[in-house]
XYZ file of C-alpha atoms in Angstrom:
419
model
C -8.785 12.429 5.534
C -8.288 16.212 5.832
C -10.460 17.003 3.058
C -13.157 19.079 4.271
C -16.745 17.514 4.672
C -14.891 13.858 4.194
C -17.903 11.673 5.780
C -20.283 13.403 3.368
C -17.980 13.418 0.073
C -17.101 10.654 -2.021
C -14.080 9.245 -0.541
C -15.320 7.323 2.109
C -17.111 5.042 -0.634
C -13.471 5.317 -3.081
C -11.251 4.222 0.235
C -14.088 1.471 1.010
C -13.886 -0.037 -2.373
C -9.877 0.378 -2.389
C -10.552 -1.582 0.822
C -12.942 -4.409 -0.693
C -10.538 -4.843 -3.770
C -7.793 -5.152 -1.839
C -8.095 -8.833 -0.340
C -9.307 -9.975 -3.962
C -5.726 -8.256 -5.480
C -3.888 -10.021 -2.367
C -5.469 -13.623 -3.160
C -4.276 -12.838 -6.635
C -0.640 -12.032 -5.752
C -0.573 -15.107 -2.816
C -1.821 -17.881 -5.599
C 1.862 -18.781 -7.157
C 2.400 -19.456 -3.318
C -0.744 -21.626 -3.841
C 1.015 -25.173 -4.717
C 3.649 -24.445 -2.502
C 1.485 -24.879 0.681
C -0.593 -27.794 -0.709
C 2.633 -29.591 -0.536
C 3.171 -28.463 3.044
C -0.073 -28.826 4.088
C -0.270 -32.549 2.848
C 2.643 -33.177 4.394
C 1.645 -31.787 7.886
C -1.867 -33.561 7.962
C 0.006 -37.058 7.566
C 2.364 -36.181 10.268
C -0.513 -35.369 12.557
C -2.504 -38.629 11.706
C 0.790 -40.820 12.455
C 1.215 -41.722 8.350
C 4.772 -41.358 6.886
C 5.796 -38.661 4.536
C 7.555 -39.510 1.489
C 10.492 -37.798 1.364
C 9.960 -36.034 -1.991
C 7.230 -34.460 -0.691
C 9.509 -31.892 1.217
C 11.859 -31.745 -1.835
C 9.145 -31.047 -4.193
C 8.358 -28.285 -2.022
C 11.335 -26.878 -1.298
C 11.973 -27.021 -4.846
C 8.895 -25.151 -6.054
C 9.376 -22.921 -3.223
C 12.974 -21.952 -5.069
C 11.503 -21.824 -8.587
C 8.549 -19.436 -7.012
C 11.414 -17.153 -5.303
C 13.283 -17.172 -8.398
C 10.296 -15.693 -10.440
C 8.820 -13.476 -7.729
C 10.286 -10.232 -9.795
C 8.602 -11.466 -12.529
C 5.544 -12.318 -11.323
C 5.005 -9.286 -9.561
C 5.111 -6.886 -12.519
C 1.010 -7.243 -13.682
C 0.103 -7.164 -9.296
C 1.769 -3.566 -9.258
C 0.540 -2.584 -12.552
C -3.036 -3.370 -11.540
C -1.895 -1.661 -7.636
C -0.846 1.326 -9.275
C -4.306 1.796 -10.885
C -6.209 0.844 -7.802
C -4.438 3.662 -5.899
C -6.095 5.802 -7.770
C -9.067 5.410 -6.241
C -7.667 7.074 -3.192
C -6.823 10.682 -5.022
C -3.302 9.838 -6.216
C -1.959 10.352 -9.799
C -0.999 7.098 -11.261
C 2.597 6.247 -10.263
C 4.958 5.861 -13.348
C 6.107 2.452 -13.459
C 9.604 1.752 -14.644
C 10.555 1.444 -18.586
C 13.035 -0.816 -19.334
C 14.471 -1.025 -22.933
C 12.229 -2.790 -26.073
C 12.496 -6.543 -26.163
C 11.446 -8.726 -23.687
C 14.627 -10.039 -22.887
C 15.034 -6.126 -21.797
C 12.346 -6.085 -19.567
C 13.487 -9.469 -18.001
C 16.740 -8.204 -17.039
C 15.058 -5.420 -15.762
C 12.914 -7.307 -13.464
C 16.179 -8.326 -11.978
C 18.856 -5.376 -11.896
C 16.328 -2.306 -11.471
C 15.820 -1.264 -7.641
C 12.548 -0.385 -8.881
C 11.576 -3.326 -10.295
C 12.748 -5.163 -6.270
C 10.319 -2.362 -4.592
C 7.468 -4.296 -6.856
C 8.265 -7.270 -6.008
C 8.492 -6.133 -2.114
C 5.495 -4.568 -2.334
C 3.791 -7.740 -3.530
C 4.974 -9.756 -1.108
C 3.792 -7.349 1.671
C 0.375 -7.042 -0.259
C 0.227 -11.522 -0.255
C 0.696 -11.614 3.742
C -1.193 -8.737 4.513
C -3.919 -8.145 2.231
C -5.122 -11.990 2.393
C -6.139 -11.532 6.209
C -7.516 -8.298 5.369
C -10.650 -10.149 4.043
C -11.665 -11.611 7.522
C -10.990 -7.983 9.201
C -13.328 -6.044 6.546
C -15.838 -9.053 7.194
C -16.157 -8.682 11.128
C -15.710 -4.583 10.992
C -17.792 -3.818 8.355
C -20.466 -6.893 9.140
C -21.333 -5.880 12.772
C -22.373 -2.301 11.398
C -24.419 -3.594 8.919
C -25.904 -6.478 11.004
C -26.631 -3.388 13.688
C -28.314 -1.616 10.592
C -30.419 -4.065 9.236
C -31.239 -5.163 13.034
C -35.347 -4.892 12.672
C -35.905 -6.676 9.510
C -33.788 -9.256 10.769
C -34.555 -9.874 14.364
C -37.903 -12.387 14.947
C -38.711 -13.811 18.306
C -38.260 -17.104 17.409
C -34.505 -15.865 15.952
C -33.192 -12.946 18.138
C -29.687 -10.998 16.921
C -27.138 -11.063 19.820
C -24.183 -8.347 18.301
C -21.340 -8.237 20.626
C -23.055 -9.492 23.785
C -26.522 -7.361 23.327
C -29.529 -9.223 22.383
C -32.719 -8.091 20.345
C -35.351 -10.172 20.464
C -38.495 -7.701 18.912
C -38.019 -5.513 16.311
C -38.024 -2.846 18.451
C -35.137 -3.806 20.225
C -33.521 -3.904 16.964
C -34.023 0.209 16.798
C -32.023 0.089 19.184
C -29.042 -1.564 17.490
C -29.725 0.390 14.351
C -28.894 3.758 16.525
C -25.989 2.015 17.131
C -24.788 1.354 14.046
C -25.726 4.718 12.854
C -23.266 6.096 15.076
C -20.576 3.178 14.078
C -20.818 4.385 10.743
C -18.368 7.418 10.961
C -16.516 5.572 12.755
C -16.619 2.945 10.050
C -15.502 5.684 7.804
C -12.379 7.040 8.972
C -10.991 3.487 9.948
C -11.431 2.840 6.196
C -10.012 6.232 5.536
C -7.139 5.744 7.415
C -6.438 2.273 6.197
C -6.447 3.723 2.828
C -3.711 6.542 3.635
C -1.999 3.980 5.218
C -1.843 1.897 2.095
C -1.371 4.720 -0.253
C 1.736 5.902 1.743
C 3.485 2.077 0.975
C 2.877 2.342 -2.867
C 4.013 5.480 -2.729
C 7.377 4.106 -1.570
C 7.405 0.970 -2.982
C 5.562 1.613 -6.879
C 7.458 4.952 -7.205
C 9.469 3.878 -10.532
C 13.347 5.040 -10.413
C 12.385 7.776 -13.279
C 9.779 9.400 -11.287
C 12.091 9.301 -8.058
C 15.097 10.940 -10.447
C 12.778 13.520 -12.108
C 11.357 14.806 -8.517
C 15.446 14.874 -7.529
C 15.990 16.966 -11.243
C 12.808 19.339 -10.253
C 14.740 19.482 -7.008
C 17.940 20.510 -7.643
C 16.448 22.844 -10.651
C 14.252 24.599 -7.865
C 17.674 25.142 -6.076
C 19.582 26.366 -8.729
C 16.572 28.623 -9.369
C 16.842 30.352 -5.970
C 20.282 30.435 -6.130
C 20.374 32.556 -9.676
C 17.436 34.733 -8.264
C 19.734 35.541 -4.975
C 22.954 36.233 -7.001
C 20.810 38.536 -9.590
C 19.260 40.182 -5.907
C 23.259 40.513 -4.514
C 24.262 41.822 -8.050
C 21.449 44.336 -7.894
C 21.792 45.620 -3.698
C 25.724 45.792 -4.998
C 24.702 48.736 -7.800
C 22.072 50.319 -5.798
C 25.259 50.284 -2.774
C 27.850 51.299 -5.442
C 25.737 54.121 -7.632
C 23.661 55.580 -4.626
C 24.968 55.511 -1.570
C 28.598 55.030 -2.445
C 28.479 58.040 -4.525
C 26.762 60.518 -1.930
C 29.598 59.661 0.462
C 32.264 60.129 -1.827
C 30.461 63.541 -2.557
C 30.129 64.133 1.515
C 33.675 63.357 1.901
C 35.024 65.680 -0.396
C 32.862 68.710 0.711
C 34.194 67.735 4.519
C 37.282 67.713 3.169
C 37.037 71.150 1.705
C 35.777 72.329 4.658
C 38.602 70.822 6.586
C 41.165 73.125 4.406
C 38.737 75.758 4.776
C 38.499 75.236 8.654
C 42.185 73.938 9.245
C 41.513 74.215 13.523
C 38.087 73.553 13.736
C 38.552 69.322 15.441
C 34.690 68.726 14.791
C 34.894 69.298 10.659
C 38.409 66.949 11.013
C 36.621 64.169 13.190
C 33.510 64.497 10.632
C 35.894 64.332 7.683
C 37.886 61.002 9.227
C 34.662 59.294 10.398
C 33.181 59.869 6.657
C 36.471 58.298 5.138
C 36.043 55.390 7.475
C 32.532 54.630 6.285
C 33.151 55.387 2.932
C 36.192 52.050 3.336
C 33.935 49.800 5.606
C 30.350 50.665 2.653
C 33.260 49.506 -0.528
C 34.173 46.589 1.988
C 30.667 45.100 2.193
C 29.873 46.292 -1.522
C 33.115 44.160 -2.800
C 31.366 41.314 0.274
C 27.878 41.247 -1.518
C 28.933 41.109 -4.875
C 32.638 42.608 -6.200
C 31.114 44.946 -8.932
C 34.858 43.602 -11.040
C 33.465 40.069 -11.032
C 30.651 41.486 -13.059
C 32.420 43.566 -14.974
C 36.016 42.213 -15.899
C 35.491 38.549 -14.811
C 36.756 35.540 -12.084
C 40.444 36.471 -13.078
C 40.363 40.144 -12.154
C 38.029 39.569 -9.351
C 40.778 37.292 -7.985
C 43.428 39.247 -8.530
C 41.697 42.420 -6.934
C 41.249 40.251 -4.082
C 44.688 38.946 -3.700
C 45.872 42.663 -3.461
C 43.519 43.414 -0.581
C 44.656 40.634 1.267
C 46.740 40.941 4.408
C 48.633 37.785 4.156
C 50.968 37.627 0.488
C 48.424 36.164 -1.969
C 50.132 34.044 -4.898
C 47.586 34.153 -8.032
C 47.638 31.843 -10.639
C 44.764 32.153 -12.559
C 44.306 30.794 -16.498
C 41.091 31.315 -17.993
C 41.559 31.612 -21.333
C 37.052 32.348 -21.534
C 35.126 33.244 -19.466
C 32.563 30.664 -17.072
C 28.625 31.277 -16.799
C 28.394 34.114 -14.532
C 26.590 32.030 -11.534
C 29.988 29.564 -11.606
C 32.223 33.016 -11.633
C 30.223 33.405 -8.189
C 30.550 30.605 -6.430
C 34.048 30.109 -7.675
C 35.072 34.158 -6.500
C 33.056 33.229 -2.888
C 35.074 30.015 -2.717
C 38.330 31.530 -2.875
C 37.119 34.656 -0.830
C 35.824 32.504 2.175
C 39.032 30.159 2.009
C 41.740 33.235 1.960
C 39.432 34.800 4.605
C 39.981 31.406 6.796
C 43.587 31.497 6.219
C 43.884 34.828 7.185
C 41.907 34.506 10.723
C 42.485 30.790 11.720
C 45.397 29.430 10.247
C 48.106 31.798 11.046
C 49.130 31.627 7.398
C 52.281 33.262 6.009
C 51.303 32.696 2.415
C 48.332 31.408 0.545
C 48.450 30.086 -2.950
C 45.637 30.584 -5.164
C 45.100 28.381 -8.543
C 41.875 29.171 -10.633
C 41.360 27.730 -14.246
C 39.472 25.321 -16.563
C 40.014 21.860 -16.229
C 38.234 18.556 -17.369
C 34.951 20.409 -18.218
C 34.735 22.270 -14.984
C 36.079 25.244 -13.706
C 38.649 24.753 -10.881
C 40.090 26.848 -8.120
C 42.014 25.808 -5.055
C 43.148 27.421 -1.982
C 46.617 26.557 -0.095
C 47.954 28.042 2.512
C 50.485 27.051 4.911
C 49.541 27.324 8.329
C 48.552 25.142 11.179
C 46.181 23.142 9.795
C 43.365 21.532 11.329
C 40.039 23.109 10.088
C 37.023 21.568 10.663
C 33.708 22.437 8.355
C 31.697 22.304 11.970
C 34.073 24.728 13.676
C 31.519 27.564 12.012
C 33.905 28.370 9.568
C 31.387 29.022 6.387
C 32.359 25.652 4.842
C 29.399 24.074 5.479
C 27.947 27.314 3.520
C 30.243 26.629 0.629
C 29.743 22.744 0.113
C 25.908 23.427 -0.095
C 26.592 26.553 -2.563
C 28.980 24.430 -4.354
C 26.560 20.934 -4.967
C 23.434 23.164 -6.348
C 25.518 23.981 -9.223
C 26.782 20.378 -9.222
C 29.801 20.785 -7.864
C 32.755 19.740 -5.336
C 34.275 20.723 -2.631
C 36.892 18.840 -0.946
C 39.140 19.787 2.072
C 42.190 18.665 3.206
C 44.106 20.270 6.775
C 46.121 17.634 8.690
C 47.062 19.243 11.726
C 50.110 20.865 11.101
C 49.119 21.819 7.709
C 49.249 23.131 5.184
C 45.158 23.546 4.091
C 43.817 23.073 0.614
C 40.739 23.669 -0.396
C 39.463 22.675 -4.079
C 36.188 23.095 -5.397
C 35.394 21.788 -9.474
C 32.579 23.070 -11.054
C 30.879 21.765 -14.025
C 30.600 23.808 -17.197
C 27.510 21.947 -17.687
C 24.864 20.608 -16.433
């Protein structure tokens, strides 16, 4: 529908097709339901003429009915194989289907445990209701048009064409409707469009097999992880430029302020110059440790953690044991764990000791934060652990919290080694 120069290209005449298959496909999927309302039927036309109805009538087809229900999963296996190729006629790739194990027993049971395989059969059922009336819809909107069309070679006095309350008697009256169905035709076009998109939506949703659904979820989370390894190489690399460029040019300014200082022992501006300078040259390491700790990169999680224990206002206990050394993007988010959590404890809590545990457990690398203070964090409080539990699930990960009011607070996150 958005394609550009649709009434002229070829996808009217694809969606119209889709269209004109589509009650042939539904008459298809609706005959099993065939017998079924023969029984029903029969039994209603006696009721209406005053006969009696047998009683196994009903139980015949309340019994078929049941055996038809039964094998509906089954049955509707070869309708979305041929619906899966029929939507290609509206632009789509063909939808993977789902693959159960060799054997036919195999593909049975998968008829019958696979979500996929009760999307089919929901999708069949939909197409058996609706599609079937679709016929007599097609019929009256796409045979007025071409009655309006056709209008002069079919209009004669003695047989005049009345189309929706207007009346042609001569041929040339009939230009008249055949003006009118030019203009319908457009029209005519994007209702079929649209009825098209409408259907290709459903299979989407319903003929999507569970493999295509869990490789779009792999691409997704890959595309994540992605982004995530390109923005920890981009903090590694601002943290080097920080550390090697400016870092270095203040440490230079602040010693040649300091030697003018000694030099200038009562001049207050060279002093206040000389302080200020130290004070950046604290808050630049600060944000450079923030961005990316140059030791996590260097030395690993266990220095990392210990550097940042030592920094820490409130007593830090460290117990770290990891004998090697995790991937480098599970060293991050395990270092930014602990640094948000300690961070919290120190500003919200009103901690007087946090203990830290980091090491490798299970096939995952582990590190938990306690501290006892009051207790009663909440993740929506805008305390960064929303920030965290989305940091920790691209790399597959946990995060689970625990803060009773009253305390204390731990915080664990696990993090697969692979994966």
């Amino acid at each position: 529908m958005r394609r550009k120069g649709f009434l002229v290209s070829v996808w009217p005449w694809r969606a119209l097709l889709h269209a004109l298959t589509t009650p042939l496909v539904a008459a298809v999927a609706a005959a099993p339901l065939a017998p079924v309302g023969v029984l029903w039927a029969a039994a209603v036309v006696k009721v209406v003429r005053g006969e009696a109805v047998s009683g196994v009538v009903p139980v015949a087809a309340l019994l078929l009915g049941a055996a038809l229900a039964a094998a509906l999963p089954v049955l509707s296996a070869p309708v979305a194989w041929a619906e899966r190729w029929r939507l290609v006629l509206l632009g789509d790739e063909r939808l993977a289907a789902v693959r159960p194990a060799p054997g036919l027993g195999a593909w049975v049971r998968s008829r019958y445990l696979t979500a996929a395989a009760w999307r089919e059969t929901g999708y069949a059922v939909l197409l058996a209701l609706a599609g079937t009336g679709l016929g007599g819809v097609l019929l009256l909107a796409g045979g007025v048009p071409l009655a309006m069309l056709l209008a002069p070679l079919l209009v004669t006095p003695d047989s005049p064409l009345v189309v929706l309350g207007w009346r042609a008697v001569t041929p040339a009256d009939g230009l008249w409707f055949t003006a009118a169905g030019i203009a319908l035709v457009p029209v005519l076009a994007y209702a079929v469009g649209l009825l098209g998109a409408g259907h290709l939506l459903v299979g989407r949703a319903l003929l999507r097999g569970d493999e295509a659904l869990r490789a779009e979820l792999a691409e997704v989370a890959g595309s994540r992880a992605r982004l995530v390894d390109r923005f920890d190489a981009e903090r590694r690399r601002i943290e080097r430029d920080l550390h090697d460029g400016a870092q270095e040019r203040l440490v230079g300014l602040t010693l040649r302020l300091g030697l003018a200082k000694a030099e200038l022992p009562e001049n207050e501006d060279v002093a206040a110059a000389h302080d200020q300078a130290k004070r950046l040259m604290v808050e630049l390491r600060e944000l450079v440790r923030g961005i990316h700790p140059a030791v996590l990169t260097d030395r690993g999680l266990g220095a990392a953690l210990a550097e940042l224990a030592d920094r820490s206002v409130v007593p830090v206990v460290l117990r770290a044991h990891l004998p090697t050394r995790p991937p480098a993007h599970l060293e991050s988010v395990a270092y930014f764990v602990v640094a948000e959590a300690v961070a919290n404890a120190v500003k919200h809590s009103g901690a007087g000791e946090v203990l830290v545990r980091a090491g490798i457990e299970g096939g995952g690398v582990v590190v938990e934060v306690r501290d006892d203070g009051r207790g009663g964090a909440d993740p929506a409080a805008g305390s960064g652990l929303t920030g965290l539990a989305d940091r920790v699930a691209v790399v597959g990960g946990r995060l689970s919290l625990s803060s009773p009011a009253g305390g204390p607070t731990v915080l664990r996150a696990t993090l697969p080694l692979s994966g």
